[in-house]
Short mmCIF file of C-alpha atoms in Angstrom, two decimals:
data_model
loop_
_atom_site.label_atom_id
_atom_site.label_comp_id
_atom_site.label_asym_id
_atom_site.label_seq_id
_atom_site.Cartn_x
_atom_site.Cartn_y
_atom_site.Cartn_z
CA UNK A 1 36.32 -42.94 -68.84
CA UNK A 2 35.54 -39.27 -69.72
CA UNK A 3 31.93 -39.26 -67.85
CA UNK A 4 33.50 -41.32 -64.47
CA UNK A 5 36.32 -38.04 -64.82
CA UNK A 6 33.48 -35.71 -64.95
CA UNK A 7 31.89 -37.37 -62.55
CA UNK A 8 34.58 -37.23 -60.15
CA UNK A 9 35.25 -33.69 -60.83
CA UNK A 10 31.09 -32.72 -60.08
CA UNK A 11 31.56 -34.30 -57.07
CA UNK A 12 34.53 -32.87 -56.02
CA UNK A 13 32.61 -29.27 -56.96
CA UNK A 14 29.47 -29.79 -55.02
CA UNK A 15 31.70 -31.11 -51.85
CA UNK A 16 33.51 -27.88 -51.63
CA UNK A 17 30.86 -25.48 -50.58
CA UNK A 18 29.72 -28.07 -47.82
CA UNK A 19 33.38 -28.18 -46.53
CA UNK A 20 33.89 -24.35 -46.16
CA UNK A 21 30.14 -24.53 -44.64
CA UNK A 22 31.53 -26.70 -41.96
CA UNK A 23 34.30 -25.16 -41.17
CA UNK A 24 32.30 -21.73 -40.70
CA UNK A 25 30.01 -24.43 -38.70
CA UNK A 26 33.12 -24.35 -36.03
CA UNK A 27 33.30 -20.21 -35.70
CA UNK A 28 30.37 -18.31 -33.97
CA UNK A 29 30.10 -14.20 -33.88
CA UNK A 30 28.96 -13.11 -30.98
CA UNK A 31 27.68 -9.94 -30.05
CA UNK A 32 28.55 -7.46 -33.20
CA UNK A 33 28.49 -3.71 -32.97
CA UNK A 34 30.30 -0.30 -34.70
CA UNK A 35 30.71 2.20 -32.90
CA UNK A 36 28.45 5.55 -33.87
CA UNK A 37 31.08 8.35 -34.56
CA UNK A 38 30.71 12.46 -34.53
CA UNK A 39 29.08 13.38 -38.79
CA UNK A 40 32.33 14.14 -40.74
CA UNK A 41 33.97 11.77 -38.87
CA UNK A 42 36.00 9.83 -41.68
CA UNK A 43 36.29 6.26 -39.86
CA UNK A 44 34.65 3.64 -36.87
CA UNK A 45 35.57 0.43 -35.93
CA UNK A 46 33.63 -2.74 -35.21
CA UNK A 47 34.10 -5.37 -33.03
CA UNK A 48 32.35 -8.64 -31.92
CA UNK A 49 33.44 -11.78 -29.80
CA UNK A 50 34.53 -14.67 -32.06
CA UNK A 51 33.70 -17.98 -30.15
CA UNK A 52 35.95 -21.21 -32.11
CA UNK A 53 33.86 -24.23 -31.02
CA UNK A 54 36.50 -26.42 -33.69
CA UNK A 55 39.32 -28.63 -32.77
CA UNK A 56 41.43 -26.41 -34.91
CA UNK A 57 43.06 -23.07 -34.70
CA UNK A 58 41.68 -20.42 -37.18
CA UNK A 59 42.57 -16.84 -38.26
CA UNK A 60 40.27 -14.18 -39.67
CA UNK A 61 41.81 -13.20 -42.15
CA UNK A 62 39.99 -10.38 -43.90
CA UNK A 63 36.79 -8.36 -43.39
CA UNK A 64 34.51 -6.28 -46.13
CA UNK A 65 31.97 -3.50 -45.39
CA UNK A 66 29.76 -1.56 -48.15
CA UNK A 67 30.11 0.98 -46.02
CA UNK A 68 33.24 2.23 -46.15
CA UNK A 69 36.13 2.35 -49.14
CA UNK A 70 38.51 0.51 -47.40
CA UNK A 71 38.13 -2.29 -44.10
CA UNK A 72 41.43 -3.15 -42.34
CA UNK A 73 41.94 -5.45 -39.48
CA UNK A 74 43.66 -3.78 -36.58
CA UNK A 75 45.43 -4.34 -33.00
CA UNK A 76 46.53 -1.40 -30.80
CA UNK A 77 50.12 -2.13 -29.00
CA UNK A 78 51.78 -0.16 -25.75
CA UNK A 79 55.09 1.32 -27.29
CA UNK A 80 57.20 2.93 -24.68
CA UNK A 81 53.49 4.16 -22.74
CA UNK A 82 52.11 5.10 -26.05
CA UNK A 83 49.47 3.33 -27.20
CA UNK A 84 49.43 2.62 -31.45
CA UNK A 85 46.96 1.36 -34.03
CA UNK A 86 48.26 -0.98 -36.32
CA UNK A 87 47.17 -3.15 -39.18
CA UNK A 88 47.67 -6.54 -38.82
CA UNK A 89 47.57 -9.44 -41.48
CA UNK A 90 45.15 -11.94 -39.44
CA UNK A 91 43.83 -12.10 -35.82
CA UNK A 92 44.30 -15.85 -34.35
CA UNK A 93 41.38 -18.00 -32.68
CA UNK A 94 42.57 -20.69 -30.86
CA UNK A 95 40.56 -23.99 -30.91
CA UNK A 96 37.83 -24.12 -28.29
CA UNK A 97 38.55 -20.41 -27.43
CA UNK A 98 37.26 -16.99 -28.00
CA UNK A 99 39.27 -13.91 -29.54
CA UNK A 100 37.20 -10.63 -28.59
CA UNK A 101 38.21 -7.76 -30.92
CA UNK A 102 37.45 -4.92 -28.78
CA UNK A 103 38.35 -0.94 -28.03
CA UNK A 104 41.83 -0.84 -27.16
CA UNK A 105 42.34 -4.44 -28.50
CA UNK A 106 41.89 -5.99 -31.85
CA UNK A 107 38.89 -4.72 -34.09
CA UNK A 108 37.55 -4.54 -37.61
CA UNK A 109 38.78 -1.05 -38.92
CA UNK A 110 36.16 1.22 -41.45
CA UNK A 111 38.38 3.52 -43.70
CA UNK A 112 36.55 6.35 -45.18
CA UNK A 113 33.05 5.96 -44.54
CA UNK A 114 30.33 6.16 -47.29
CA UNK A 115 27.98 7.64 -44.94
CA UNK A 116 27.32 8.79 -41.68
CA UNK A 117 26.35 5.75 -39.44
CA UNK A 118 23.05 6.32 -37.27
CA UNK A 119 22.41 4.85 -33.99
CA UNK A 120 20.18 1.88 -34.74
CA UNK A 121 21.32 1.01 -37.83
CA UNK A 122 23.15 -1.85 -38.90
CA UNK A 123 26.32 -2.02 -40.62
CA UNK A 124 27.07 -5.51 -43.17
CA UNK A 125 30.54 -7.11 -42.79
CA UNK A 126 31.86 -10.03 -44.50
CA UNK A 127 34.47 -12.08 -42.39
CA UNK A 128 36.71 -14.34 -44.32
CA UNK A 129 39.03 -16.86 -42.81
CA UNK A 130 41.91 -18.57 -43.23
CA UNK A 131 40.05 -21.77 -44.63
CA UNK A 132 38.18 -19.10 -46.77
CA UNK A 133 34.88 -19.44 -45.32
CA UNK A 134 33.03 -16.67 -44.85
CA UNK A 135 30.48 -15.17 -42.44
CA UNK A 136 28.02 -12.18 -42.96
CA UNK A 137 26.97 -10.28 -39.73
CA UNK A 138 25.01 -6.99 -39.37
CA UNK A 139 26.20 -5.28 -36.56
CA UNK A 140 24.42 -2.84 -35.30
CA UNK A 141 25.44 1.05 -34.49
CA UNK A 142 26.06 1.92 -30.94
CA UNK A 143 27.08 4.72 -29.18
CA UNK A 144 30.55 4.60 -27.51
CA UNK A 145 29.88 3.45 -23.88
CA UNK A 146 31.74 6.38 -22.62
CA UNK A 147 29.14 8.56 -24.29
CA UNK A 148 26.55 6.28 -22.77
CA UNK A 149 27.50 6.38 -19.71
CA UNK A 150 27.77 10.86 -19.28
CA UNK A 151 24.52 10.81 -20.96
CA UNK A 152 22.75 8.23 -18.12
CA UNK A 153 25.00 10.17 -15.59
CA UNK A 154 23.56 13.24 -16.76
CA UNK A 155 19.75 12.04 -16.70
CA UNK A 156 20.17 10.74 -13.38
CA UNK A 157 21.63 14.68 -12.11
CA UNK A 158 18.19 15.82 -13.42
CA UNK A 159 16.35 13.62 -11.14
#
């Protein structure tokens, strides 16, 4: 009786990593960047697309960075024509829909930066869901397309 308990109890151990797997199966990252900020500048943000390909809705719950001291997930709301940053506990994706965390939208805050971030580089998060799965993405740094965008405007003026 005590080996068919242990048994059981194995079994139930080695099917748990395969379940989270699965369910991590169901959420895609798409498209992962921070953005590059001025040196001294004490925090970024990252954002991605997050594709649900599952049947189920599902909620990131959490995010981790070495690079920073603190990572928060964010939204920014319209109060009264202002707009605000706030922390939020989770950010939904619906079943068979996308959730982009973007500027001006949700996003993946970094809190007190380690180090300056370099263009090129990439930056390791750790996304952790509601079903506790997790998923590690390097996101690379990027300049801030308005920056990107005055500095191909200004190349073009000295053609």
């Amino acid at each position: 009786m005590k080996f068919r308990s242990s048994a059981i109890t194995l079994a139930a151990a080695l099917a748990l990593p395969l379940s989270i797997l699965a369910g991590e199966a169901d959420l895609t990252v798409v498209a992962p960047y921070v953005r590059m900020v001025p040196p001294g500048t004490p925090n970024s943000a990252a954002f991605m697309t997050i594709a649900n390909n599952g049947t189920s809705d599902r909620r990131l719950v959490k995010a981790d960075s070495p690079v920073a001291r603190a990572v928060e997930l964010h939204s920014h709301t319209n109060e009264q024509g202002l707009m605000r940053m706030r922390q939020v506990s989770a950010i939904e994706i619906k079943a068979k829909g996308r959730t982009e965390l973007k500027s001006g939208g949700y996003h993946v805050m970094l809190i007190d930066l380690r180090q300056p971030l370099k263009e090129g580089e990439t930056v390791p998060l750790t996304l952790t869901f509601d079903d506790g799965s997790m998923s590690k993405v390097d996101a690379p740094v990027r300049k801030p397309q308005a920056l990107l965008e005055a500095e191909q405007a200004s190349a073009h003026d000295r053609h």
